[in-house]
Structures are given as structure tokens and as C-alpha cells.
Short mmCIF file of C-alpha atoms in Angstrom, two decimals:
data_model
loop_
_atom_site.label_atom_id
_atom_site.label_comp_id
_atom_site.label_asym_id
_atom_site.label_seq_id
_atom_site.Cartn_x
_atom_site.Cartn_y
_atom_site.Cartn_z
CA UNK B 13 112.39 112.13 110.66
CA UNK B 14 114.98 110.52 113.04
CA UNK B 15 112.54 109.89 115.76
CA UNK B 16 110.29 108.52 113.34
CA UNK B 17 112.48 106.42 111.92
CA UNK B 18 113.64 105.06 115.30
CA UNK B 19 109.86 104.43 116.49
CA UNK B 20 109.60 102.27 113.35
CA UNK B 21 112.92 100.48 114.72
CA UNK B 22 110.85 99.93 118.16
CA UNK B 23 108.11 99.23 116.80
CA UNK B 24 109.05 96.27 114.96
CA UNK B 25 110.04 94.11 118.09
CA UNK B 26 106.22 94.15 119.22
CA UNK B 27 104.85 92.82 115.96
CA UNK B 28 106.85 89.39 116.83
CA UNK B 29 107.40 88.97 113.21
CA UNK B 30 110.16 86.16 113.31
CA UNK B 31 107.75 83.77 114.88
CA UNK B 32 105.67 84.11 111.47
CA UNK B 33 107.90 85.35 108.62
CA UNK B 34 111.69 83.70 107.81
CA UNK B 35 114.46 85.66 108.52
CA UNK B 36 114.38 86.98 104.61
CA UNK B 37 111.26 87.86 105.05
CA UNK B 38 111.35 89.38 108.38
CA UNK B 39 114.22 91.78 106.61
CA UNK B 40 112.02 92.67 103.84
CA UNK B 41 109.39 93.73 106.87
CA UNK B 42 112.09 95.69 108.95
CA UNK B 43 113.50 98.06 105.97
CA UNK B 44 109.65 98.57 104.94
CA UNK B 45 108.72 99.98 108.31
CA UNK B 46 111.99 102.23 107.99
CA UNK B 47 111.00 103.42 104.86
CA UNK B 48 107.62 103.89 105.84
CA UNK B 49 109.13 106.05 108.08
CA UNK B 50 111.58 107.98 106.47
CA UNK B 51 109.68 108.22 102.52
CA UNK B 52 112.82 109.94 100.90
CA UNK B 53 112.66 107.40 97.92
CA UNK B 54 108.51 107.86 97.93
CA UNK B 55 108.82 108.51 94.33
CA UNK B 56 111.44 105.95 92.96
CA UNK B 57 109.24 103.11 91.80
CA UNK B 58 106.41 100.76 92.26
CA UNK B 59 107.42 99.43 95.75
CA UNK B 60 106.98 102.99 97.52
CA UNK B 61 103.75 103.18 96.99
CA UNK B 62 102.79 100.46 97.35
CA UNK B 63 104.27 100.39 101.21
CA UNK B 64 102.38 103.31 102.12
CA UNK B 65 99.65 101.63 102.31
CA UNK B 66 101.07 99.51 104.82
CA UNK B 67 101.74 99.71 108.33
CA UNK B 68 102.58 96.08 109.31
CA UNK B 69 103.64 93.55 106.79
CA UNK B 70 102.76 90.11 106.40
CA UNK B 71 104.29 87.40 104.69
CA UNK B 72 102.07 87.65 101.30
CA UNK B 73 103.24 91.61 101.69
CA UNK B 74 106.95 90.56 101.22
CA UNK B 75 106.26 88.45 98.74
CA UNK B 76 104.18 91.21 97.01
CA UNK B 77 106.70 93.76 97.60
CA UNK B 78 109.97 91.91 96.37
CA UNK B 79 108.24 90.82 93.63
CA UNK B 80 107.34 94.72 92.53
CA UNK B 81 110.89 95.48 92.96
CA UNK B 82 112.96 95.24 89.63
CA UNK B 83 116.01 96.16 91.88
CA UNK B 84 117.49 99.20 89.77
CA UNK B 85 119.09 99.94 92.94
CA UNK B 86 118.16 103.71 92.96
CA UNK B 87 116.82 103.25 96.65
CA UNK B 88 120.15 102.02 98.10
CA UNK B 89 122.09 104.56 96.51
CA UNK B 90 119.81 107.48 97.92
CA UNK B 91 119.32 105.87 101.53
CA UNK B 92 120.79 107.80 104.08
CA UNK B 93 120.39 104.14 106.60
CA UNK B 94 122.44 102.21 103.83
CA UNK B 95 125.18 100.08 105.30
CA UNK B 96 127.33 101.21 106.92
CA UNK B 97 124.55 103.00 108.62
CA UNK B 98 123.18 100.77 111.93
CA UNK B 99 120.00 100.46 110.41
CA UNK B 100 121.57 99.09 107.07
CA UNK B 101 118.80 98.95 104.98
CA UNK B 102 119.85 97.70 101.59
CA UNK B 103 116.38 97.71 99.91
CA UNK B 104 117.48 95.98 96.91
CA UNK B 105 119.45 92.98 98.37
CA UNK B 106 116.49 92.21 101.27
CA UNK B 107 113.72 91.72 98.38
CA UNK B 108 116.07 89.77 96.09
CA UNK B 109 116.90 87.13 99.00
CA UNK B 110 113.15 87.11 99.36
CA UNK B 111 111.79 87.21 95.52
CA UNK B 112 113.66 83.81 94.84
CA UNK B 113 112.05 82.16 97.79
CA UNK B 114 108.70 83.18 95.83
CA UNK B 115 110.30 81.06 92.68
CA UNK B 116 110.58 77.64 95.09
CA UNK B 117 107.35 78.16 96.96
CA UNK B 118 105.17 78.64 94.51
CA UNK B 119 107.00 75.94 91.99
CA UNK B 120 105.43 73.50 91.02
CA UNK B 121 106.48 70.40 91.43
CA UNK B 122 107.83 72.02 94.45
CA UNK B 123 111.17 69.49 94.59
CA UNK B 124 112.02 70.93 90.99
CA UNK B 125 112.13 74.30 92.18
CA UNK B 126 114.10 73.48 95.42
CA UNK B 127 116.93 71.39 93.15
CA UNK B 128 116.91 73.94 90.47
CA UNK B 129 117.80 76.60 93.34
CA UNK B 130 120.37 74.90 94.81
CA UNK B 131 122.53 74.53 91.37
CA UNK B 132 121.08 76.43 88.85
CA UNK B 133 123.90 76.68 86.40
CA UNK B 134 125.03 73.35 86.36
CA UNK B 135 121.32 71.68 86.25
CA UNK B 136 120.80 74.10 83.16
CA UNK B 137 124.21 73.11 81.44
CA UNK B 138 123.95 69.49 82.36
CA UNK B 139 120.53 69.19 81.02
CA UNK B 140 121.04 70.81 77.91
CA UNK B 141 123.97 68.59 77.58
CA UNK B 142 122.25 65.67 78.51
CA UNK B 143 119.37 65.97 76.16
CA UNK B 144 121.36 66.80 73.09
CA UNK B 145 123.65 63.88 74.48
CA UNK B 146 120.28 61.38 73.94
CA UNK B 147 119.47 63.12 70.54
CA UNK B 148 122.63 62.45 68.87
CA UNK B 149 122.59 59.04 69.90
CA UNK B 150 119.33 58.26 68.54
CA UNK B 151 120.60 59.68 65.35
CA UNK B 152 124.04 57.81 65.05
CA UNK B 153 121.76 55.01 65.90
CA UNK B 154 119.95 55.31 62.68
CA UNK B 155 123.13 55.53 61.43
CA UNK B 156 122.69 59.68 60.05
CA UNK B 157 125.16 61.40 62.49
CA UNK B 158 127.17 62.34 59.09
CA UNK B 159 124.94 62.68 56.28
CA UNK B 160 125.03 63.68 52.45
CA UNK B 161 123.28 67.10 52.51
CA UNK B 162 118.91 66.79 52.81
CA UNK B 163 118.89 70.60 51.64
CA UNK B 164 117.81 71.61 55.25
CA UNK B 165 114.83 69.13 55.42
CA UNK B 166 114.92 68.45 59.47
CA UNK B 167 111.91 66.20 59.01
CA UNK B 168 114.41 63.49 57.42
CA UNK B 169 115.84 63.64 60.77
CA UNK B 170 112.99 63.60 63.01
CA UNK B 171 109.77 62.80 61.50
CA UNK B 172 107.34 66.26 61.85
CA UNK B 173 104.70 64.55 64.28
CA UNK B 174 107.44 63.02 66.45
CA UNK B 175 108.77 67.05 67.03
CA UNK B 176 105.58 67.84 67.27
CA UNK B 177 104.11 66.11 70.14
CA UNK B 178 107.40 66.50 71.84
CA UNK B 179 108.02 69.98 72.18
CA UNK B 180 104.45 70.09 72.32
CA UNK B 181 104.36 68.22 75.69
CA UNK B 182 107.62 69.64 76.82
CA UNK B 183 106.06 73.36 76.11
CA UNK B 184 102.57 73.16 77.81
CA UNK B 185 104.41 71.42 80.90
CA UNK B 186 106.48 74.52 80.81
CA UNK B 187 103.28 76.51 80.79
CA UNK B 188 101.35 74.17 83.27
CA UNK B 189 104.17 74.85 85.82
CA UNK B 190 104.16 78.30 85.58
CA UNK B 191 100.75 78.80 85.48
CA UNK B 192 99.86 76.79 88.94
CA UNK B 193 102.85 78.89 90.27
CA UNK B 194 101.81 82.53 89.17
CA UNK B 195 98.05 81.44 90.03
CA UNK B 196 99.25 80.52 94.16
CA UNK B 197 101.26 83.36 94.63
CA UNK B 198 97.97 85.67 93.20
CA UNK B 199 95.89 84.03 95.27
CA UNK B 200 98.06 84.90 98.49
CA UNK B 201 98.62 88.44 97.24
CA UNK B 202 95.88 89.57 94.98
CA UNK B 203 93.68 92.07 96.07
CA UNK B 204 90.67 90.37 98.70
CA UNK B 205 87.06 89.81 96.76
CA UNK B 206 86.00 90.36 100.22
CA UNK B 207 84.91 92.93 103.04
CA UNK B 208 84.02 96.16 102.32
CA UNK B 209 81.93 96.56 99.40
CA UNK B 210 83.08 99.51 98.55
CA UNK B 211 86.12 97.71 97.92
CA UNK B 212 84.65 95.19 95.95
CA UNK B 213 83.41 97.45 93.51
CA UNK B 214 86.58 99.25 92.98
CA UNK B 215 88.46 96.22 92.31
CA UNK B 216 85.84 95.13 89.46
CA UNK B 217 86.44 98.50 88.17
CA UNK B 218 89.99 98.45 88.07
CA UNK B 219 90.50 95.11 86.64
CA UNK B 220 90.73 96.37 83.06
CA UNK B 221 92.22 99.71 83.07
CA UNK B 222 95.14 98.02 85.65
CA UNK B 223 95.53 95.04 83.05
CA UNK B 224 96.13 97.40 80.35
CA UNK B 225 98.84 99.36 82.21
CA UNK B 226 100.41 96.56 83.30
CA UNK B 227 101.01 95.19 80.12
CA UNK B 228 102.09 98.67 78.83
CA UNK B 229 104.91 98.42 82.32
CA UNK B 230 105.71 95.24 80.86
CA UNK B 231 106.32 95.68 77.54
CA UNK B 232 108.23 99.44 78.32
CA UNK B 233 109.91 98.01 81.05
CA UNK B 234 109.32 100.63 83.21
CA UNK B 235 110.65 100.31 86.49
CA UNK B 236 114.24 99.41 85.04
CA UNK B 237 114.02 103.66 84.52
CA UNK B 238 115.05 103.87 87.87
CA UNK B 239 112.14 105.83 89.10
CA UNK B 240 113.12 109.03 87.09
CA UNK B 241 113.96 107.42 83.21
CA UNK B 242 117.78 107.24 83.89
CA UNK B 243 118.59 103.93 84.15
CA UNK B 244 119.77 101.79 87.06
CA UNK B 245 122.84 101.49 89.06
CA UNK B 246 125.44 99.07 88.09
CA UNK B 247 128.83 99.08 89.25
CA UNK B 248 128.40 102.32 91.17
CA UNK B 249 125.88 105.55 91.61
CA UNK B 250 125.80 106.21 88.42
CA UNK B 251 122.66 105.71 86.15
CA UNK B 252 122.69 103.62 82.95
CA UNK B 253 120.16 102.71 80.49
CA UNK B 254 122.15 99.22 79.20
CA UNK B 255 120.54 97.25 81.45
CA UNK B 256 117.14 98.43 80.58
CA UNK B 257 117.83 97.77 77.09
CA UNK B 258 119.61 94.54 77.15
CA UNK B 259 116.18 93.33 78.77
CA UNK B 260 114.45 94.49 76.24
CA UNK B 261 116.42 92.91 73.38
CA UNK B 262 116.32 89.46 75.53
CA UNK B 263 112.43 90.06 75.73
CA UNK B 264 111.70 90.94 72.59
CA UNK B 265 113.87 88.68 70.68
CA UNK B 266 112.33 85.78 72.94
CA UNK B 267 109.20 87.00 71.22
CA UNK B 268 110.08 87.18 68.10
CA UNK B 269 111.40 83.69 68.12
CA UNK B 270 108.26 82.65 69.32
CA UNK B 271 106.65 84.40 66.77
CA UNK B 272 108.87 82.61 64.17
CA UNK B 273 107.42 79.24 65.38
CA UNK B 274 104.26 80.32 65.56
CA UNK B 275 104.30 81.62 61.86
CA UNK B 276 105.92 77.88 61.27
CA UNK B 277 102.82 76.17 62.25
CA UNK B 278 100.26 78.10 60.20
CA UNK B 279 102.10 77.72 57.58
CA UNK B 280 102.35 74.31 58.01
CA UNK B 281 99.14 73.08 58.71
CA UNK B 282 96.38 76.53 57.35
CA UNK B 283 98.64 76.84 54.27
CA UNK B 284 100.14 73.26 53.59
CA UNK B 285 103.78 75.02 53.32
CA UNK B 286 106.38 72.90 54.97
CA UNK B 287 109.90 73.39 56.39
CA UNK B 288 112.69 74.06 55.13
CA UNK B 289 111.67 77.79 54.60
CA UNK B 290 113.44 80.43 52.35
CA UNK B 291 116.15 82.63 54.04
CA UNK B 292 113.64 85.58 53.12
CA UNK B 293 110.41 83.70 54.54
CA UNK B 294 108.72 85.16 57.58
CA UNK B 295 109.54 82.17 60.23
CA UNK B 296 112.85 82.67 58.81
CA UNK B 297 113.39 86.38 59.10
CA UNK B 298 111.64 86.69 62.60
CA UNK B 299 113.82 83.76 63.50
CA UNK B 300 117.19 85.44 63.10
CA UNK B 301 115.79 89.11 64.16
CA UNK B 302 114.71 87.08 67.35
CA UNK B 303 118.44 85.47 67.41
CA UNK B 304 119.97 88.87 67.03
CA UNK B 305 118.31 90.04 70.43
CA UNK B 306 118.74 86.75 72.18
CA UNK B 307 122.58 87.37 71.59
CA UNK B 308 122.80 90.55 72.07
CA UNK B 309 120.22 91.10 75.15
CA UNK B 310 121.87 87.69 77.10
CA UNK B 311 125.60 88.84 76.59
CA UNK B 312 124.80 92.57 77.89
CA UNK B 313 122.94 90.99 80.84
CA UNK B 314 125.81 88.64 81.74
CA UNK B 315 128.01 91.13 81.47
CA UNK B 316 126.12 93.48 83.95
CA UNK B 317 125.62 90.74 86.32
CA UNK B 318 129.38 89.99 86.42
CA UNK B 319 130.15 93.47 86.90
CA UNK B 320 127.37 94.60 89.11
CA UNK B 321 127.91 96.28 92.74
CA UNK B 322 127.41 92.85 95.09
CA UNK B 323 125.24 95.42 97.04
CA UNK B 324 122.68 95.41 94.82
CA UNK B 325 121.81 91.71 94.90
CA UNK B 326 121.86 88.27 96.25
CA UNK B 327 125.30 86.54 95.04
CA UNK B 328 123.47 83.64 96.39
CA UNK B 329 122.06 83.51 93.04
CA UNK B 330 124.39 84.02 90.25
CA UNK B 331 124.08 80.51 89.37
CA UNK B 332 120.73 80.72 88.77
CA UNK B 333 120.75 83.87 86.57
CA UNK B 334 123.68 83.19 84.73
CA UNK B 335 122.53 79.71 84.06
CA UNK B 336 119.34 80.80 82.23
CA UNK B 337 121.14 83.74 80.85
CA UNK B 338 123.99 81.42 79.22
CA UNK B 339 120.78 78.98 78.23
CA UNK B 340 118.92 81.38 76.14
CA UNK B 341 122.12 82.51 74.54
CA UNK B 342 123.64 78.49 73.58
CA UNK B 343 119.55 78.09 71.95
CA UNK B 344 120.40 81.28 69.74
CA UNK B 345 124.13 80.01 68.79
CA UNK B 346 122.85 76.96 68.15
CA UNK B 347 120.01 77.85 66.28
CA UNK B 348 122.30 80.28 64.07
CA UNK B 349 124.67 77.40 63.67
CA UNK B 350 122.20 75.09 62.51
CA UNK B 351 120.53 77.71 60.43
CA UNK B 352 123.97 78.49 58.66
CA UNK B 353 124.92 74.54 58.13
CA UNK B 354 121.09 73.05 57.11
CA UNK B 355 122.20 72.19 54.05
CA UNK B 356 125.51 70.65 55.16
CA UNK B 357 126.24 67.01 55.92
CA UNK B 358 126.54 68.50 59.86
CA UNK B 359 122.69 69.22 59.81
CA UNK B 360 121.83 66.41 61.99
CA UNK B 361 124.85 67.04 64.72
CA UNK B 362 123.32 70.58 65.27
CA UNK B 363 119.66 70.04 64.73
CA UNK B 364 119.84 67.51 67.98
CA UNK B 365 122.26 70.35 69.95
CA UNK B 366 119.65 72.75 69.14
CA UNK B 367 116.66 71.16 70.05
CA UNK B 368 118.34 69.73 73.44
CA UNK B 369 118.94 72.80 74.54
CA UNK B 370 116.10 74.44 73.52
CA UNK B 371 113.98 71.15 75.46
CA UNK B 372 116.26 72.42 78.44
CA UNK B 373 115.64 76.32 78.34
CA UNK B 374 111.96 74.76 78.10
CA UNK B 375 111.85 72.68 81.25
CA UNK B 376 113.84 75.21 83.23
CA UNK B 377 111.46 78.13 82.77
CA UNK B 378 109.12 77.20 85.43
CA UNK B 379 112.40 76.81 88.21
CA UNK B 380 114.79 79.93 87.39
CA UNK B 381 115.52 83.53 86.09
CA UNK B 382 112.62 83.34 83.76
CA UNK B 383 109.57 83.24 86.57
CA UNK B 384 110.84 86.58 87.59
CA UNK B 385 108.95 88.26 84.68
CA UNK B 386 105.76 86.28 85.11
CA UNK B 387 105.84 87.16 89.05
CA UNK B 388 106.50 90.55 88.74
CA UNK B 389 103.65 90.75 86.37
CA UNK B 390 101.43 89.41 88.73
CA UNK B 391 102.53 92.09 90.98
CA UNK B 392 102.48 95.13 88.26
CA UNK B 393 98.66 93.84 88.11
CA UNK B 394 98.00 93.46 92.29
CA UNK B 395 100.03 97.24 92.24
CA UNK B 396 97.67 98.89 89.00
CA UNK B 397 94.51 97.45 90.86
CA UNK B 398 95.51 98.47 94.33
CA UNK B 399 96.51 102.47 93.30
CA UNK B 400 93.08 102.90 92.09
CA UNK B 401 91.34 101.75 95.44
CA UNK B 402 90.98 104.28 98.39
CA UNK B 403 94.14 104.36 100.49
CA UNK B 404 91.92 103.41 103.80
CA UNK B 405 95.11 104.88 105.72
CA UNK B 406 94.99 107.96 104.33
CA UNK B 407 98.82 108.43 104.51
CA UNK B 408 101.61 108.31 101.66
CA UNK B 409 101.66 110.64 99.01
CA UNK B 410 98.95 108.98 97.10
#
């Protein structure tokens, strides 16, 4: 294994890779051909896998690759070339320093995802503070800052249409960014419509079975098992489960929120019900279950990234993280607060901190933390296509 692993080592100096990759990139490409190599963590996760049906690899390879990595850090724990081996292949630290380039690259505008990068935490805070900043001015304009109580109506705040078209715009911009983003990083990774036709015809057969699985590795979070259902390292070796599930409250209580507003509108305009709702009404009740989670999922995941082994990651980007993190909890406290004072004279004061920061959790989403689940989705698809093609190598445990 140790003259294998060194040929890979030799090897990698003929492929000239720093004339075409960046130095993250190059990384990601040196550790790969080690792995290849050595195959110990074969089994872990998606990444393995993947690699072994790879001898050289390209730039949309580390791209691919960092974005299949959900960085449990089971890998660098197990490696027997982890610093402060010579080789020092830290797995999970090479694709995270390469996974956030993906986020800028492929952002579009591209300038937003470049200034997002560079201060992620304080664009986040200062736009959410600037926003709800504007709102409450336009209200104390009007002269409604204070108010006698309105029972929770919000629409004697804000007319309905004027929210409407707003978050409207601000959401399908959101959704526009991402979507031109995901769709030029599949397009440099997805699996080729051409060649071999063979090939062709297994990818057509693939599509559907692959989609399903992926959403099922989505919405199980699979890969945060650390390759064997224990959990990922944190602080240390040890396996935990916490992080797994902290993700999943975030996720799910993102969806449920979403739900709530989506509930909102039928009822609105299918069933002529307008706000304010009940405390027991559905928008109301998936609401606060989807609150719950987005307090609960956001504090555990801050907490873990405070406390996690700087091995594991790119400190480069705490800002980043934490500022989405700390975003998606201030939209639940707020949104708790509001829901808790709507039929207090302070209804107006938190309706416009509420919606400010949920405008600036909105027009973040394409530039931060958030892209990493709609990337690695994109990958979970490229991987659940690719495993059912022949492996024209023939090598790898596959």
C-alpha cells in the first residue's frame, strides 16, 4: 500500500495540475490520488466512490467531489497520512476550502457572491438591520410606530398587495439566483449526454431511480451518519448524532415555515380567509412547529461550529456559516416575538424587524451557508446517476 501510495505522490507532478486547477483545487486533486491509492475509507461515504472512478481529476471533479462531501470528518480521523503525517491529507478541510469557491463561481450576480464571501456575518447582520432600519421608518412616518392594538391585523400596517409583490420579488430573485447557480455548476459536472452510447442509455435510465434516492439522501440526511450511522466527529474521534439532528430540525422547520406561508396564501386567495389567523389555525400551528426547529436546529449548529475540531474545516469561513446560522435563528425570534405581541400596541415595531430580516435571510440565500444544500444535491443526483453506469475502469469496490 506504501508504494502505492507513494506512486500516487509521483504521479501527481506529471499531471501539471497547478497550471489548470487553483491551489484549493489542486489539494482536493492531490489527497484524491492518495486515497485512490490507499482506499482504507472506501466505504465511509459518497466521495469514495465516487473517486474510484477516477484516476486524474479535473477541475469540475473537485468541484463534484467537495460538493459530495458533507464533511462528518470520519475520513480524517481514520487516515493513517493525516497531519502530522508528510502527506497530510486532511480530506475534510481540502474540499471545504474548495466547496465555497463553488458558492462564488457559480453565484450569480457573481460580485454578490464574492462580497458576501469576504464578510459574511456582518453583510447578513447589517442587512437585516438595515432593512428593518427602512421599515420602521416608513412606519413612524405614517405616524403608527406606537399604536392602539389592531388585534394582530398586519395588513393595517402594510397593505396585503404591497407584502405581496415584495416578498414576492424578493423570493423568486432568491430562487432565480440559485437556480442559474445550481444549473452552471450541473452543467460542468453532470454526467456527459455524449460519447458512448452505451452510456447514453444508462444515464436516461438512471435519471429517475437516482432522483428518487437522492431526495430520500436529502431528506434522511444521510451522509451526516458518518459512513456507518454513528454520527460525525466534533470536537474529537468520537461519533455523535447532534449534528445530524440539529440539521434536520433547521431543515425541517425551514419547511414547515414554508409550509405555514404557503397554507397562508390558499387560504387567502382559494378560500377568501384572511390574516390574522387563530392560534390553533394551520399557518399558525405549522408556523410555530417550524419556529421550534429553526431555534432549536440553528442554536445546536452554532454551538457545534464553535466547538468543532479546526481540523475538520475551513475557519476561513465561520463568518459565513455563523452569519446565516444567527439569520435563520433572529427570523424565528422575531417571528415568535411578533407572534406573542400581535395584538399589542408593539405590533408594528416587530412586524417591520421581522420582515427585514426575513427580506435579508431571503437575499442572502443565493451567496452563503444555504447553497450548500442545493449544491450538494446536485451532486447526490450526478453521484445516484453515475453508480448505476459501468465503472469503465473496472477498479474500486463497485
Amino acid at each position: 500500500m506504501q508504494r502505492l501510495t507513494d506512486l500516487a505522490v509521483q504521479n501527481h507532478g506529471d499531471i501539471d495540475l497547478v497550471s489548470v486547477l487553483s491551489a484549493d483545487e489542486a489539494e482536493v486533486a492531490r489527497v484524491m490520488q492518495i486515497c485512490n491509492a490507499c482506499r482504507y475509507c472506501e466505504g465511509f461515504c459518497a466521495v469514495f466512490p465516487a473517486m474510484t472512478r477516477r484516476l486524474e481529476f479535473n477541475q469540475a471533479d473537485t468541484h463534484y467531489l467537495a460538493n459530495l462531501c458533507h464533511n462528518c470528518g470520519s475520513c480524517l480521523h481514520a487516515c493513517q497520512y493525516a497531519p502530522p503525517h508528510e502527506f497530510a491529507v486532511n480530506v475534510p478541510q481540502a474540499m471545504a476550502k474548495v466547496r465555497v469557491r463553488t458558492y462564488q463561481e457559480y453565484a450569480w450576480p457573481a460580485a454578490f457572491g464574492k462580497a458576501y464571501q469576504r464578510a459574511g456575518l456582518t453583510v447578513a447582520w447589517a442587512l437585516a438591520g438595515g432593512l428593518s432600519l427602512f421599515l420602521i421608518l416608513a412606519i413612524a412616518m405614517n405616524g403608527r410606530l406606537i399604536h392602539a392594538p389592531l388585534k394582530g391585523n398586519f395588513y393595517a400596517i402594510f397593505p396585503h398587495n404591497f407584502l405581496a409583490v415584495l416578498f414576492s420579488i424578493v423570493f423568486l430573485y432568491a430562487i432565480l439566483a440559485l437556480g442559474i447557480g445550481v444549473v452552471r455548476f450541473w452543467r460542468e459536472v453532470s454526467p456527459s449526454s455524449g460519447g458512448d452510447a452505451r452510456d447514453v442509455a444508462a444515464i436516461a435510465k438512471a435519471r429517475m431511480p437516482a432522483a428518487a434516492e437522492s431526495v430520500s439522501d436529502v431528506a434522511q440526511l444521510r451522509y451526516l451518519g458518518g459512513g456507518h450511522g454513528e454520527g460525525c466527529n466534533e470536537e474529537d474521534d468520537r461519533f455523535t448524532l447532534w449534528r445530524r439532528r440539529f440539521h434536520h430540525f433547521t431543515l425541517y422547520g425551514f419547511l414547515l415555515c414554508f409550509a405555514a406561508t404557503c397554507v397562508a396564501t390558499l387560504y387567502h386567495y382559494l378560500l377568501n380567509l384572511h390574516a390574522p389567523y387563530d392560534l390553533t389555525s394551520l399557518p399558525v400551528i405549522l408556523g410555530s412547529l417550524g419556529g421550534v426547529g429553526l431555534v432549536i436546529g440553528p442554536i445546536g449548529l452554532l454551538w457545534l461550529n464553535i466547538n468543532r475540531d479546526p481540523k475538520h474545516g475551513d475557519s476561513a469561513q465561520h463568518g459565513m456559516d455563523r452569519g446565516f446560522i444567527l439569520l435563520l435563528l433572529l427570523v424565528s425570534a422575531t417571528g415568535f416575538a411578533l407572534l406573542l405581541l400581535r395584538d399589542t400596541s408593539f405590533m408594528a415595531l416587530w412586524l417591520a424587524i421581522h420582515l427585514g430580516t426575513v427580506m435579508a435571510l431571503f437575499l442572502t440565500l443565493p451567496y452563503g451557508k444555504f447553497a450548500h444544500g442545493i449544491f450538494r444535491s446536485a451532486a447526490l443526483l450526478k453521484f445516484n446517476i453515475e453508480k448505476r453506469m459501468p465503472n469503465r475502469l473496472g477498479l474500486g469496490g463497485e
